[in-house]
Tab-separated table of C-alpha atoms in Angstrom:
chain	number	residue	atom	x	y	z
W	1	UNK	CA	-12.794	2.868	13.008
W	2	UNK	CA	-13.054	-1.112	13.490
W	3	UNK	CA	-9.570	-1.377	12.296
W	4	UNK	CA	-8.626	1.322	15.078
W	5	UNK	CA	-10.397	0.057	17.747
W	6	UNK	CA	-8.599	-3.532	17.196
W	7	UNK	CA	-5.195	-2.223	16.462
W	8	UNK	CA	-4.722	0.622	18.231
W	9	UNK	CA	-4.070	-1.305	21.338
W	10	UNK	CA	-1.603	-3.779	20.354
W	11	UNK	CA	2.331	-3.903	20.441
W	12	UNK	CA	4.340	-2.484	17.518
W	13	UNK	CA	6.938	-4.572	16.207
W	14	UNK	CA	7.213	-8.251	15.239
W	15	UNK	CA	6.360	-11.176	17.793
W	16	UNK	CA	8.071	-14.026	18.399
W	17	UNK	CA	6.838	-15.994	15.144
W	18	UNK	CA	8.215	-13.287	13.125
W	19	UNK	CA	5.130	-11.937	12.370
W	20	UNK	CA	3.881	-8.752	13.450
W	21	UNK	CA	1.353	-8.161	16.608
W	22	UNK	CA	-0.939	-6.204	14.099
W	23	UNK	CA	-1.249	-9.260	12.152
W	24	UNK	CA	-1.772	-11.820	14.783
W	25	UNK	CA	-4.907	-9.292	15.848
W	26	UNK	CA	-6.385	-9.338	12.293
W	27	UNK	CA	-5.722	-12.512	11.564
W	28	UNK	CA	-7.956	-13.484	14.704
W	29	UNK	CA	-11.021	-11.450	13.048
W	30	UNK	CA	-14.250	-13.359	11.648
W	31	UNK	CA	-14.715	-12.850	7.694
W	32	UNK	CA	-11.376	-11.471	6.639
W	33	UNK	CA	-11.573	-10.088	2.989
W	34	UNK	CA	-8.134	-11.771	2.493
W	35	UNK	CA	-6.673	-15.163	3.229
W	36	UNK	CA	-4.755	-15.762	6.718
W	37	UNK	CA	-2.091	-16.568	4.369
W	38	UNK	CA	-1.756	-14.008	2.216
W	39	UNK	CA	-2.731	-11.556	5.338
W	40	UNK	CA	1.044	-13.450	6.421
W	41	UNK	CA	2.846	-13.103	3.277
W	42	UNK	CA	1.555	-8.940	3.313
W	43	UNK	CA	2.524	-8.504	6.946
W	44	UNK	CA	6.010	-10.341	6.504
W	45	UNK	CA	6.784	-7.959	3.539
W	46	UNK	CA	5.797	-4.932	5.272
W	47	UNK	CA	7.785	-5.860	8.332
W	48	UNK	CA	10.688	-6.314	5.950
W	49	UNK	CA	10.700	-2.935	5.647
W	50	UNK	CA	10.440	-1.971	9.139
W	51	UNK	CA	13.714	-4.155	9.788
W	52	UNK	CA	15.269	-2.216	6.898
W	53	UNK	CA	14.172	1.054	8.332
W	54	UNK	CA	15.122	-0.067	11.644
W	55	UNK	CA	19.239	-0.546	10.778
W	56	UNK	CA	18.993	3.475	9.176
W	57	UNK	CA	17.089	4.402	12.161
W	58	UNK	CA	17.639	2.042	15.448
W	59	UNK	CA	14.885	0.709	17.273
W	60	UNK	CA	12.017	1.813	14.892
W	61	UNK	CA	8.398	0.239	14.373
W	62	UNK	CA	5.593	1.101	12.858
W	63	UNK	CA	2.372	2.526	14.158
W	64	UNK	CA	-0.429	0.873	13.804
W	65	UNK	CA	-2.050	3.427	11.114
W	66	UNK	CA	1.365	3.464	9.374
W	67	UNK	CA	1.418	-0.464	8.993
W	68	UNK	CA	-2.234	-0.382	7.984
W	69	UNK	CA	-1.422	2.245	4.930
W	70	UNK	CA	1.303	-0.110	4.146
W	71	UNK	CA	-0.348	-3.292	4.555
W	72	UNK	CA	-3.699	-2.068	1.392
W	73	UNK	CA	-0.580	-0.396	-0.539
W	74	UNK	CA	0.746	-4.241	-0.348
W	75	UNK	CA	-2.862	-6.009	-1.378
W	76	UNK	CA	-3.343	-3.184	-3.858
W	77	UNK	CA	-0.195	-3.542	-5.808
W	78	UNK	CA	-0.336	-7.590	-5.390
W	79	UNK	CA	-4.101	-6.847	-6.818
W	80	UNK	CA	-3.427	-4.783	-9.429
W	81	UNK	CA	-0.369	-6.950	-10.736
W	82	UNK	CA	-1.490	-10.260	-10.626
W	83	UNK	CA	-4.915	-9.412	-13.079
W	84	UNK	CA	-5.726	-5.873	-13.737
W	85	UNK	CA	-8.659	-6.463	-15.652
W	86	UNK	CA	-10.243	-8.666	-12.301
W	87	UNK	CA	-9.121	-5.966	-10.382
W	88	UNK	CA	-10.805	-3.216	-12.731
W	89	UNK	CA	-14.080	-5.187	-12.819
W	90	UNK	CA	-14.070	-5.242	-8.880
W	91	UNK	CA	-13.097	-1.936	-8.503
W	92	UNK	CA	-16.041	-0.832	-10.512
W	93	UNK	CA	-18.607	-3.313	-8.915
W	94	UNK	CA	-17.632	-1.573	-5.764
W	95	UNK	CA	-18.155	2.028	-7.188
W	96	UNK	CA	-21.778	0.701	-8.448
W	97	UNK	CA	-22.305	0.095	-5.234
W	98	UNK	CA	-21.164	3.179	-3.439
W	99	UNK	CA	-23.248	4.819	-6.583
W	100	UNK	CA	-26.555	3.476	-5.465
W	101	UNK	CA	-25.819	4.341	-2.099
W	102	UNK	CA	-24.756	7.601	-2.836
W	103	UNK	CA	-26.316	9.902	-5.257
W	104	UNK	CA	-23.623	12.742	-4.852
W	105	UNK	CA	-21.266	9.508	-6.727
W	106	UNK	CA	-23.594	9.278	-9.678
W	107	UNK	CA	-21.482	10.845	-12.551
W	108	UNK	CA	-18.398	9.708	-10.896
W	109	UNK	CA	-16.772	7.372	-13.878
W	110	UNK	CA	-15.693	3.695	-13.906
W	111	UNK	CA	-12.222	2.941	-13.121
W	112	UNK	CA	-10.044	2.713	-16.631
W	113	UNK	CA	-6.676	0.566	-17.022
W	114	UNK	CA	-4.655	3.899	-16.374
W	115	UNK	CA	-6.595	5.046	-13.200
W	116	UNK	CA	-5.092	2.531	-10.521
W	117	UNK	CA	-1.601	3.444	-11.052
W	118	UNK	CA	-2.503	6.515	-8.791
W	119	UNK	CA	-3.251	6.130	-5.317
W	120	UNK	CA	-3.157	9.133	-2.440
W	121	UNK	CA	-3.129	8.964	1.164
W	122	UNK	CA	-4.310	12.428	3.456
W	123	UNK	CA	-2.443	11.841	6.938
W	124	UNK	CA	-2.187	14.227	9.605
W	125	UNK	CA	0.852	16.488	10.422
W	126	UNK	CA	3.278	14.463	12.271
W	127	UNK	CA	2.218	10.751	10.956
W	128	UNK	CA	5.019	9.929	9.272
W	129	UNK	CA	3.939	10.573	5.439
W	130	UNK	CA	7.880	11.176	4.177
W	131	UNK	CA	8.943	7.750	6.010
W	132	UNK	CA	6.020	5.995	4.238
W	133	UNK	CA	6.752	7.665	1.094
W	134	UNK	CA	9.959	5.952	0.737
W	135	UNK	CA	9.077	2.598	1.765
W	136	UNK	CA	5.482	3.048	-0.662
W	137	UNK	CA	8.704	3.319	-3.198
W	138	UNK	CA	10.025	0.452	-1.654
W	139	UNK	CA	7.121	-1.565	-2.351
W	140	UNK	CA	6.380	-0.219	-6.089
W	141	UNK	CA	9.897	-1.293	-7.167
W	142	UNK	CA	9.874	-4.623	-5.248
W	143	UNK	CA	6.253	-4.934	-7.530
W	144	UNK	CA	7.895	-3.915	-10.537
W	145	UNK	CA	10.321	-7.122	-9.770
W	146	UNK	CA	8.293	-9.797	-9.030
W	147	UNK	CA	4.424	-8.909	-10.206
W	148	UNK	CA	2.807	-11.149	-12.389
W	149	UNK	CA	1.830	-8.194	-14.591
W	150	UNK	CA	4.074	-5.061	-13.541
W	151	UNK	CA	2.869	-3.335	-16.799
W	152	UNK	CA	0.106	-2.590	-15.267
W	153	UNK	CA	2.328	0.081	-12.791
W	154	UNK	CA	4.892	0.882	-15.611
W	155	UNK	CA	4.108	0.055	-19.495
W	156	UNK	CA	7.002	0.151	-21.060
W	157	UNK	CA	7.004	-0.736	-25.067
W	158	UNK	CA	10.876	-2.672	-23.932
W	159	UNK	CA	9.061	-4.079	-21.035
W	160	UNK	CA	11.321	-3.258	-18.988
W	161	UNK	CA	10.581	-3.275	-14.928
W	162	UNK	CA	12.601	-0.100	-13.966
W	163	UNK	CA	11.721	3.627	-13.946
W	164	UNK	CA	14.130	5.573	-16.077
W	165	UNK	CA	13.450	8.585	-13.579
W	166	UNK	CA	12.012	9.207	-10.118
W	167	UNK	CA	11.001	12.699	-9.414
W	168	UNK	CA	10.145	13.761	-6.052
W	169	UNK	CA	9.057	17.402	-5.555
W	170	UNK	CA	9.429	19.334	-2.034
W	171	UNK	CA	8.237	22.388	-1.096
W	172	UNK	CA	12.000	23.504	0.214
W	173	UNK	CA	15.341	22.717	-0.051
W	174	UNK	CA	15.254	21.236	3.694
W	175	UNK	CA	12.716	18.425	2.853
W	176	UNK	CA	14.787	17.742	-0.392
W	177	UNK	CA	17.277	17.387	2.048
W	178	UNK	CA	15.463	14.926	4.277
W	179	UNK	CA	14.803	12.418	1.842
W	180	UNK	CA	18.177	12.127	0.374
W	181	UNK	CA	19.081	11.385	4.056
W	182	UNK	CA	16.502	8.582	4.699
């Protein structure tokens, strides 16, 4: 809800130092989890893909809930491929945490090596959850590329940094068709 209340008012789209408005109003908020620069170096990827969407689609930004979903999926995967076992050990301090908090968490178990190659977003009807499902692929292969550890999102015994296969499953033909067009 902090997050809402400070972005929900700004402009989409990039300002006029090529960074986005979203980041200029985070980047302007007391004890930031993250580093203004790497804050910059997130928001400049994930408005790379909102100039790539733009030429398919013309005159496209993001919302700000969209670019938020993109912008963790971009410090998650940075995260998770520049030292999993860091990231594990955080992951699990955190869930200690919530478990002492919350006794309804108690048996929930730590966080294994396999666990953070899943991640799942609920979004409302309308939010744009197929357009952020391609550019989440986006940012998974662009991971795969240039991570520090991209075994840690596909371990391959050839190491290779590819997928041999994506699958995406609709529920009809016409969504099947959707994403082919996008």
């Amino acid at each position: 809800s902090d997050l809402k209340h400070i972005l929900s008012g700004c402009k989409n789209g990039v300002a006029g130092d090529g960074q986005s408005h979203f980041f200029h109003a985070l980047a302007s908020q007391k004890n930031l989890a993250i580093t203004e620069d790497a804050l910059g170096e997130y928001d400049a990827r994930v408005m790379g893909y909102e100039v790539r969407l733009a030429k398919a689609r013309g005159g496209f930004s993001f919302k700000y809930f969209q670019y938020l979903v993109l912008l963790y999926i971009e410090i998650f995967l940075d995260r998770l491929t520049i030292d999993l076992a860091v990231f594990l050990e955080e992951l699990n301090t955190f869930l200690d945490k919530l478990k002492n908090r919350e006794s309804s968490l108690r048996d929930f178990p730590a966080f294994g090596s396999e666990d953070p190659r899943r991640l799942a977003f609920f979004m409302a009807t309308g939010s744009g959850k197929t357009l952020l499902l391609h550019v989440n692929l986006w940012q998974v292969l662009d991971y795969l590329q240039r991570g520090k550890h991209p075994e840690a999102l596909l371990n391959k015994a050839d190491r290779r940094r590819v997928f041999d296969t994506i699958l995406l499953i609709t529920p009809n033909e016409g969504l099947s068709q959707q994403h082919l067009a996008e």
